[in-house]
Amino acid sequence: MIKPYKLSNKHFLSNIDLSKDEVIFLLKLAKSFKNTDLEFNFKNKVLGLIFDKSSTRTRVSFQVAMQRLGGTTIELNPNTSQIGRGELIKDTARVLNRYCDALAIRTFKHTTLEEYAKWSSKPIINALTDTEHPCQALADFLTIQEEFGDFNNAILTFIGDSNNVANSLILCGAILGVEVRIACPKGYSPNPQVIQKAKEINKSDKLLKIFNDPNTAVKGANVLYTDVWSSMGEESKKEVKDKDFNGYTIDQNLINQANKDAIVLHCLPAYRGKEISENVMESEKSRIFEQAENRMHVQQALLSCLLS
Ligand code: CP
Ligand code: NVA
């Protein structure tokens, strides 16, 4: 029987905190959690949730994952705790890690998360920052593996904004050796630091490709992925970005140019008619809701290792 083990890093702030073997192991463990009732007794274990931004999937999937492991969660609303009144992270972290066994944090700046990790003796989990969404990427690659059996022939084209979700796909793709293509308008290319990190992880220059033309980017691809054009915190940029991303919708026309076996992913929430058409969203190509379900299974696997 597959058993969780202690990961090499205490925290999970980024996919690059995991080795390739650890990613593969977590996906396998997630699959076991999905298919079987692995017995767990995390009776007195508590996961604290700090969400500075909205969430449906991440919040609930962490709550249910922890419950399935026999543990509990406690939600710290920043507005009703002292966090929202400016208590220092170094004080908050050192108090909370005396009550909680791990903290999952969704916030704006990645440096905020790093500050928690610096002061916390218990695992800190990235539940999304402006720059990365690593739990999402684990669920995405599990969904791809379920579809194709392995990653050998997978080519993932992300169409849209080079945001937190795209960054995590780039990094996790580099770890797994999967070709990731980003199709974005000029001026919206991925963060050079993320590109640099991906290149350090995987020297092959065939793995990460940047395109401005989505039609070219989907040729030969069997995973088409998109996310909102304006992320949380970018509300003031929405009007400009809606114009700039015109032509970057995953619609039937784009699907027709990809591989015949191509599937469509979206981390959700989706804006139909913007980054994805209603037809594609509801088509047989979509694995979007399987992908959403997989959030829970990978997080159950992640928690079982981080708390072991
Ligand atoms: N995909 C995702 O993280 O969704 P939520 O914002 O609802 O958590
Ligand atoms: N890029 C999106 C992802 C939401 C899950 C955002 O940050 O709002």
PDB file of C-alpha atoms and ligand atoms in Angstrom, residues 51 54-59 106 127-128 133 136 165 232 267-269 295, ligand 1:
ATOM      1  CA  PHE A  51      -7.566  33.869   2.957  1.00  0.00           C
ATOM      2  CA  SER A  54     -11.895  35.232  -2.253  1.00  0.00           C
ATOM      3  CA  SER A  55     -12.004  31.476  -2.835  1.00  0.00           C
ATOM      4  CA  THR A  56     -14.512  28.706  -3.404  1.00  0.00           C
ATOM      5  CA  ARG A  57     -12.523  25.658  -4.559  1.00  0.00           C
ATOM      6  CA  THR A  58      -9.301  26.104  -2.606  1.00  0.00           C
ATOM      7  CA  ARG A  59     -11.035  26.864   0.675  1.00  0.00           C
ATOM      8  CA  ARG A 106      -3.996  32.875   0.108  1.00  0.00           C
ATOM      9  CA  ALA A 127      -3.171  28.602  -1.448  1.00  0.00           C
ATOM     10  CA  LEU A 128      -2.445  31.213  -4.195  1.00  0.00           C
ATOM     11  CA  HIS A 133      -0.789  28.756  -7.457  1.00  0.00           C
ATOM     12  CA  GLN A 136      -3.686  24.161  -8.695  1.00  0.00           C
ATOM     13  CA  VAL A 165      -1.663  29.871 -12.657  1.00  0.00           C
ATOM     14  CA  MET A 232      -8.013  39.053  -8.257  1.00  0.00           C
ATOM     15  CA  CYS A 267      -8.790  26.473 -13.065  1.00  0.00           C
ATOM     16  CA  LEU A 268     -12.101  28.316 -12.536  1.00  0.00           C
ATOM     17  CA  PRO A 269     -13.878  30.640 -11.920  1.00  0.00           C
ATOM     18  CA  ARG A 295      -7.872  19.854  -6.165  1.00  0.00           C
TER      19      ARG A 295
HETATM   20  N1   CP B   1      -9.125  27.573  -8.842  1.00  0.00           N
HETATM   21  C1   CP B   1      -9.208  28.151  -7.646  1.00  0.00           C
HETATM   22  O1   CP B   1      -8.229  28.331  -6.923  1.00  0.00           O
HETATM   23  O2   CP B   1     -10.477  28.516  -7.295  1.00  0.00           O
HETATM   24  P1   CP B   1     -10.889  29.380  -6.053  1.00  0.00           P
HETATM   25  O3   CP B   1     -10.426  30.791  -6.303  1.00  0.00           O
HETATM   26  O4   CP B   1     -12.393  29.281  -5.996  1.00  0.00           O
HETATM   27  O5   CP B   1     -10.243  28.822  -4.822  1.00  0.00           O
END
